[in-house]
Amino acid sequence: MEKILGIITANYSTKYPSVLSEVRPVASLPFLGRYRVVDFALSNMVNCGIRTVGMIMPYNYRSLIDHVGSGRDWDLNRKKGGLFILPGSAFGTSRTGSRFLLRDLAHNKVYMQRGSSDLCIITTASFVYNMDYRDLVAAHRASGADITVLTKKASGKDVDVCGFAVEDGRVTGVKHGVKFGDTAFLDCFVVDRKLLLQMLEWYAQTDYLDLFEALAPDYGRVKVQTYDYEGYAAAIFDKDAYFRANMDLLDPKISAELFPEGRAVRTKAHDNAPAKFEAGSHVSNSRISGSARILGSVTNSILGRGVTVETGASVSNSIVMQGCVIETGARVEYAIVDRNNVVPAHTELRGTPDALFIKDKAEA
């Protein structure tokens, strides 16, 4: 693809803090046992040929830096272009609406000014989808729009997703929250690089606003066009949405849609041994990551790397993250168990579909 500048805003936290998000941003939440949420934003860019990507970091960036490193696993450790770590707001933000704070973009004008590309693709790391951005760029060029936003018809009510008022494919307004059938924003857009720099000057006095809020009085003169995405997409803005998105991928049809042949989702390489399923174990409709050892029962669940389920233990309808041990006779149901926990023998961690049990991260 033509030379395009990429920006990922990774410094956004959930408005509904839980023990899962106290120690990490949404971008570095584990997903499907082997990925992180940010992997989808990074892979979408590099899979379409973008080789210069800036990542705006949160204040609690340790886990994110540990995961992305120099960008080697995404072919971004290069002399020309590559992965750039950029500063974000001092304490991140969990604000309502889309997640493109003008202040974050203005702090990184130099990154944009030094680029030689004519377009920028800017996205958050809070959505899970797998898309070829070349389609988005082609639609942008064909429409003659100033900005093209990636959208999808909302499948239900979501107060955390930003929505647009649209007439004939052109955005006329922005709103917080969507309901069934609304035009939902997937927090991704393509824009002319020089126009973006101009807009940072236009709205310099209101840098506390989101870009699309600041544009509100100017939708008549700035042409913002929509591009509807028809594939699977999930917003990760609270623990329930996070759980649902993981569980969605136990459906083979959705899994095939998110991981199509020829468009892999890249992640940090760990070089683990395969999972081991001992005699007498039982596993159904689950995703088991490398180095896991299963002696008990696992049903409708996702297990991270190095998880051990001992004899007589059971895990159902749950997410168990890296390094956990479910001891003999223990039972885990409708739960999210963060890293390195040991569930003692013959104990239960049990939630319900409407009230998940969340176990916070243990020290390694």
Coordinates of C-alpha atoms in Angstrom, one line a residue:
M1 CA 0.0 0.0 0.0
E2 CA 1.0 3.6 -0.5
K3 CA 3.1 5.2 2.3
I4 CA 0.7 6.0 5.2
L5 CA 1.5 7.2 8.7
G6 CA -0.1 5.1 11.5
I7 CA -1.1 6.3 15.0
I8 CA -2.5 4.1 17.8
T9 CA -3.9 5.9 20.9
A10 CA -3.4 3.3 23.6
N11 CA -3.8 5.5 26.7
Y12 CA -7.5 5.0 27.3
S13 CA -8.8 3.2 30.3
T14 CA -12.3 1.9 31.1
K15 CA -14.9 4.1 32.9
Y16 CA -15.7 1.0 35.0
P17 CA -12.4 0.2 36.7
S18 CA -12.0 -3.4 37.9
V19 CA -9.0 -5.4 39.2
L20 CA -8.3 -6.3 35.6
S21 CA -7.6 -2.7 34.6
E22 CA -6.0 -1.4 37.8
V23 CA -2.5 -2.6 36.7
R24 CA -2.8 -2.3 32.9
P25 CA -4.5 -0.3 30.2
V26 CA -7.2 -1.9 28.0
A27 CA -4.7 -2.2 25.2
S28 CA -2.6 -4.7 27.1
L29 CA -5.4 -6.9 28.4
P30 CA -4.8 -10.6 27.5
F31 CA -7.2 -11.8 24.8
L32 CA -8.0 -15.4 23.8
G33 CA -5.1 -16.7 26.0
R34 CA -2.3 -15.8 23.7
Y35 CA -3.0 -12.2 22.3
R36 CA -3.3 -8.7 23.8
V37 CA -6.0 -6.4 22.6
V38 CA -3.4 -4.0 21.1
D39 CA -2.4 -6.9 18.7
F40 CA -5.4 -6.3 16.5
A41 CA -4.7 -2.6 16.0
L42 CA -1.0 -3.3 15.3
S43 CA -1.7 -6.2 12.9
N44 CA -4.4 -4.3 11.0
M45 CA -1.7 -1.7 10.2
V46 CA 1.2 -3.8 9.3
N47 CA -0.9 -6.3 7.4
C48 CA -1.8 -3.6 4.9
G49 CA 1.8 -2.4 4.5
I50 CA 2.0 0.5 7.0
R51 CA 5.6 0.5 8.3
T52 CA 5.6 3.7 10.4
V53 CA 3.4 3.4 13.5
G54 CA 3.3 5.7 16.5
M55 CA 1.8 4.5 19.7
I56 CA 0.5 7.0 22.3
M57 CA 1.2 5.5 25.7
P58 CA -0.7 5.6 29.0
Y59 CA 1.0 6.4 32.3
N60 CA 0.8 2.7 33.3
Y61 CA 2.7 1.6 30.3
R62 CA 4.9 -1.1 31.7
S63 CA 2.9 -4.1 30.5
L64 CA 2.3 -2.5 27.1
I65 CA 6.1 -1.8 26.6
D66 CA 6.9 -5.3 27.8
H67 CA 4.5 -6.7 25.1
V68 CA 5.3 -4.6 22.1
G69 CA 9.1 -4.1 22.8
S70 CA 10.8 -2.7 19.7
G71 CA 8.0 -3.9 17.4
R72 CA 10.0 -6.9 16.1
D73 CA 7.1 -9.3 16.1
W74 CA 5.2 -6.9 13.8
D75 CA 8.2 -6.2 11.6
L76 CA 8.5 -2.7 13.0
N77 CA 12.1 -2.9 14.3
R78 CA 13.5 -1.1 11.3
K79 CA 15.9 1.7 10.5
K80 CA 13.5 3.6 8.3
G81 CA 10.0 4.0 9.9
G82 CA 9.2 1.4 12.6
L83 CA 7.5 1.7 15.9
F84 CA 7.6 5.0 17.7
I85 CA 6.6 5.3 21.4
L86 CA 4.8 8.6 21.9
P87 CA 3.7 10.5 25.1
G88 CA 0.1 10.7 26.1
S89 CA -2.0 12.5 28.7
A90 CA -0.3 12.4 32.1
F91 CA -2.9 10.2 33.6
G92 CA -4.7 8.8 30.6
T93 CA -8.5 9.2 30.3
S94 CA -11.6 7.2 30.7
R95 CA -13.9 9.8 29.2
T96 CA -17.1 9.2 27.4
G97 CA -17.2 9.3 23.6
S98 CA -14.5 8.5 21.0
R99 CA -10.9 8.5 22.1
F100 CA -8.9 11.0 20.2
L101 CA -8.1 13.8 22.6
L102 CA -6.7 16.8 20.8
R103 CA -4.1 17.3 23.5
D104 CA -2.7 13.8 22.8
L105 CA -2.4 14.6 19.1
A106 CA -1.0 18.1 19.6
H107 CA 1.7 16.7 21.9
N108 CA 2.9 14.6 19.0
K109 CA 2.8 17.1 16.2
V110 CA 6.5 16.6 15.5
Y111 CA 5.9 12.9 14.7
M112 CA 3.3 13.9 12.1
Q113 CA 5.3 16.9 10.8
R114 CA 8.3 14.7 10.1
G115 CA 6.3 12.2 8.1
S116 CA 6.3 12.3 4.3
S117 CA 3.0 10.5 3.8
D118 CA -0.1 12.3 2.7
L119 CA -2.5 10.3 4.8
C120 CA -2.7 9.2 8.5
I121 CA -4.7 6.2 9.8
I122 CA -5.5 6.8 13.5
T123 CA -7.1 4.2 15.7
T124 CA -7.5 3.2 19.3
A125 CA -6.6 -0.1 20.8
S126 CA -10.0 -0.8 22.4
F127 CA -11.7 -2.7 19.6
V128 CA -11.2 -6.2 18.4
Y129 CA -11.5 -6.7 14.6
N130 CA -9.4 -7.8 11.7
M131 CA -9.6 -5.6 8.6
D132 CA -7.6 -4.7 5.5
Y133 CA -7.2 -1.0 5.7
R134 CA -6.6 -0.8 2.0
D135 CA -10.3 -0.9 1.5
L136 CA -10.8 2.0 3.9
V137 CA -8.1 4.1 2.1
A138 CA -9.6 3.3 -1.3
A139 CA -13.1 4.4 -0.2
H140 CA -11.6 7.6 1.3
R141 CA -9.9 8.5 -2.0
A142 CA -12.9 7.7 -4.1
S143 CA -15.3 9.8 -2.0
G144 CA -13.0 12.9 -1.9
A145 CA -13.7 13.2 1.8
D146 CA -11.5 15.1 4.3
I147 CA -11.9 12.4 6.9
T148 CA -13.3 8.8 6.5
V149 CA -14.5 7.1 9.7
L150 CA -14.8 3.4 10.1
T151 CA -18.3 2.5 11.3
K152 CA -20.6 -0.4 11.8
K153 CA -24.3 -0.8 12.4
A154 CA -24.8 -1.2 16.1
S155 CA -26.2 -4.7 17.1
G156 CA -27.5 -3.4 20.4
K157 CA -27.3 -0.8 23.1
D158 CA -23.8 0.3 24.2
V159 CA -23.4 3.5 26.2
D160 CA -19.6 3.5 25.8
V161 CA -19.4 3.4 22.0
C162 CA -19.5 6.7 20.1
G163 CA -22.2 7.1 17.4
F164 CA -22.7 9.4 14.4
A165 CA -25.7 11.1 12.9
V166 CA -25.4 10.5 9.2
E167 CA -27.1 11.8 6.0
D168 CA -26.2 10.1 2.7
G169 CA -23.0 8.7 4.2
R170 CA -21.8 12.1 5.5
V171 CA -21.5 12.7 9.2
T172 CA -23.6 15.6 10.5
G173 CA -23.1 15.1 14.2
V174 CA -21.6 13.0 17.0
K175 CA -23.3 11.4 20.1
H176 CA -22.3 9.3 23.1
G177 CA -23.8 5.9 23.1
V178 CA -25.6 3.9 20.5
K179 CA -28.6 1.7 20.2
F180 CA -29.6 -1.0 17.8
G181 CA -29.3 0.1 14.2
D182 CA -27.3 3.3 14.9
T183 CA -24.1 4.1 13.1
A184 CA -21.4 3.1 15.6
F185 CA -17.8 4.4 15.4
L186 CA -15.1 1.8 15.6
D187 CA -12.6 4.4 16.7
C188 CA -10.6 4.4 13.5
F189 CA -10.3 7.0 10.8
V190 CA -8.2 8.1 7.8
V191 CA -7.4 11.8 7.3
D192 CA -5.1 13.9 5.2
R193 CA -1.9 14.5 7.3
K194 CA -1.7 18.2 6.5
L195 CA -5.4 18.7 7.2
L196 CA -4.9 17.0 10.6
L197 CA -2.1 19.4 11.5
Q198 CA -4.3 22.3 10.4
M199 CA -7.1 21.1 12.7
L200 CA -4.7 21.0 15.6
E201 CA -4.1 24.7 15.0
W202 CA -7.9 25.4 14.6
Y203 CA -8.8 23.8 17.9
A204 CA -5.6 24.6 19.9
Q205 CA -7.7 26.5 22.5
T206 CA -10.0 23.6 23.1
D207 CA -7.4 20.8 23.3
Y208 CA -9.3 19.2 26.2
L209 CA -11.9 18.1 23.7
D210 CA -12.1 15.0 21.5
L211 CA -11.3 15.7 17.8
F212 CA -14.8 14.8 16.7
E213 CA -16.4 16.9 19.4
A214 CA -14.3 19.9 18.4
L215 CA -15.4 19.3 14.8
A216 CA -19.1 19.6 15.7
P217 CA -19.7 23.1 14.4
D218 CA -17.6 22.4 11.3
Y219 CA -19.3 19.2 9.9
G220 CA -20.7 21.5 7.1
R221 CA -17.3 22.5 5.8
V222 CA -15.2 19.5 6.7
K223 CA -16.5 16.5 4.8
V224 CA -16.5 13.5 7.2
Q225 CA -17.6 10.3 5.3
T226 CA -18.5 6.9 6.8
Y227 CA -17.2 3.5 5.7
D228 CA -19.3 0.6 7.0
Y229 CA -17.4 -2.4 8.1
E230 CA -19.4 -5.7 7.9
G231 CA -17.1 -8.1 9.7
Y232 CA -16.9 -9.0 13.4
A233 CA -16.0 -6.2 15.8
A234 CA -16.2 -6.0 19.6
A235 CA -15.7 -3.0 21.8
I236 CA -13.7 -3.7 25.0
F237 CA -14.8 -1.0 27.5
D238 CA -15.8 -3.0 30.6
K239 CA -15.3 -6.5 32.1
D240 CA -18.5 -7.8 30.8
A241 CA -17.8 -6.7 27.2
Y242 CA -14.3 -8.2 27.6
F243 CA -15.7 -11.5 28.7
R244 CA -18.3 -11.6 25.9
A245 CA -15.8 -10.8 23.3
N246 CA -13.6 -13.7 24.4
M247 CA -16.5 -16.1 24.6
D248 CA -17.7 -15.0 21.1
L249 CA -14.5 -16.5 19.7
L250 CA -15.5 -20.0 20.9
D251 CA -18.0 -19.9 18.0
P252 CA -16.1 -21.4 15.0
K253 CA -18.0 -19.1 12.6
I254 CA -16.9 -15.9 14.4
S255 CA -13.4 -17.3 14.9
A256 CA -13.1 -17.9 11.2
E257 CA -14.3 -14.3 10.5
L258 CA -11.8 -12.7 12.9
F259 CA -8.9 -14.9 11.8
P260 CA -9.3 -15.2 8.0
E261 CA -6.7 -17.1 6.0
G262 CA -3.9 -14.8 4.8
R263 CA -4.5 -12.1 7.4
A264 CA -2.9 -13.3 10.6
V265 CA -3.1 -11.4 13.9
R266 CA 0.5 -11.0 15.1
T267 CA 1.6 -11.1 18.7
K268 CA 4.7 -11.4 20.9
A269 CA 6.4 -14.7 20.3
H270 CA 6.9 -16.8 23.4
D271 CA 8.1 -20.1 21.9
N272 CA 6.1 -22.3 24.3
A273 CA 5.7 -26.0 24.2
P274 CA 2.3 -27.3 23.1
A275 CA -0.5 -27.8 25.6
K276 CA -0.5 -31.3 27.2
F277 CA -3.8 -33.2 27.7
E278 CA -3.2 -36.0 30.2
A279 CA -5.1 -39.3 30.2
G280 CA -8.5 -38.9 31.8
S281 CA -8.8 -35.1 31.0
H282 CA -11.8 -33.7 29.3
V283 CA -11.9 -30.6 27.2
S284 CA -14.7 -29.2 25.0
N285 CA -15.4 -26.0 23.2
S286 CA -12.3 -24.3 24.7
R287 CA -9.1 -22.5 23.7
I288 CA -6.1 -23.8 25.4
S289 CA -2.8 -22.0 25.1
G290 CA 0.8 -23.3 24.9
S291 CA 2.4 -25.0 27.9
A292 CA -0.9 -25.6 29.6
R293 CA -1.4 -28.9 31.3
I294 CA -4.9 -30.4 31.6
L295 CA -5.6 -33.3 33.9
G296 CA -9.2 -32.3 34.9
S297 CA -12.1 -30.8 33.0
V298 CA -12.4 -27.6 30.9
T299 CA -15.6 -26.6 29.2
N300 CA -16.5 -23.4 27.2
S301 CA -13.4 -21.6 28.5
I302 CA -10.2 -19.9 27.5
L303 CA -6.9 -20.8 29.2
G304 CA -3.7 -18.8 28.9
R305 CA -0.1 -20.0 28.7
G306 CA 1.2 -22.3 31.4
V307 CA -2.2 -22.9 33.1
T308 CA -2.5 -26.2 35.0
V309 CA -5.9 -27.8 35.7
E310 CA -5.2 -30.7 38.1
T311 CA -7.0 -34.0 38.4
G312 CA -10.6 -33.6 39.5
A313 CA -10.6 -29.8 39.0
S314 CA -13.1 -28.2 36.6
V315 CA -13.2 -24.9 34.7
S316 CA -16.3 -23.9 32.8
N317 CA -17.5 -20.7 31.2
S318 CA -14.4 -18.9 32.4
I319 CA -11.2 -17.1 31.4
V320 CA -8.0 -18.3 33.2
M321 CA -4.9 -16.2 32.5
Q322 CA -1.3 -17.2 32.3
G323 CA 0.5 -19.2 35.0
C324 CA -2.6 -20.1 37.1
V325 CA -3.0 -23.4 38.8
I326 CA -6.4 -24.9 39.5
E327 CA -5.7 -27.5 42.2
T328 CA -7.3 -30.9 42.7
G329 CA -11.1 -30.7 43.2
A330 CA -11.3 -26.9 42.7
R331 CA -14.1 -25.5 40.6
V332 CA -14.1 -22.3 38.6
E333 CA -17.3 -21.2 36.9
Y334 CA -18.3 -17.9 35.2
A335 CA -15.0 -16.3 36.4
I336 CA -12.1 -14.3 35.1
V337 CA -8.9 -15.4 37.0
D338 CA -6.0 -13.0 36.4
R339 CA -2.4 -14.1 36.1
N340 CA -0.4 -16.4 38.5
N341 CA -3.2 -17.3 40.8
V342 CA -3.5 -20.6 42.6
V343 CA -7.0 -21.8 43.3
P344 CA -6.7 -24.0 46.3
A345 CA -7.8 -27.6 46.3
H346 CA -11.6 -28.2 46.8
T347 CA -12.5 -24.5 46.7
E348 CA -14.9 -22.7 44.4
L349 CA -14.7 -19.5 42.4
R350 CA -18.2 -19.2 41.1
G351 CA -20.0 -16.3 39.5
T352 CA -23.1 -16.1 37.3
P353 CA -23.6 -14.9 33.7
D354 CA -24.8 -11.6 35.1
A355 CA -22.3 -11.2 37.9
L356 CA -18.9 -12.6 37.0
F357 CA -16.4 -13.5 39.6
I358 CA -13.1 -11.6 39.1
K359 CA -9.9 -12.7 40.8
D360 CA -7.2 -10.1 40.7
K361 CA -3.6 -10.7 39.6
A362 CA -1.3 -12.5 42.0
E363 CA 2.4 -11.7 42.4
A364 CA 4.6 -14.0 40.4

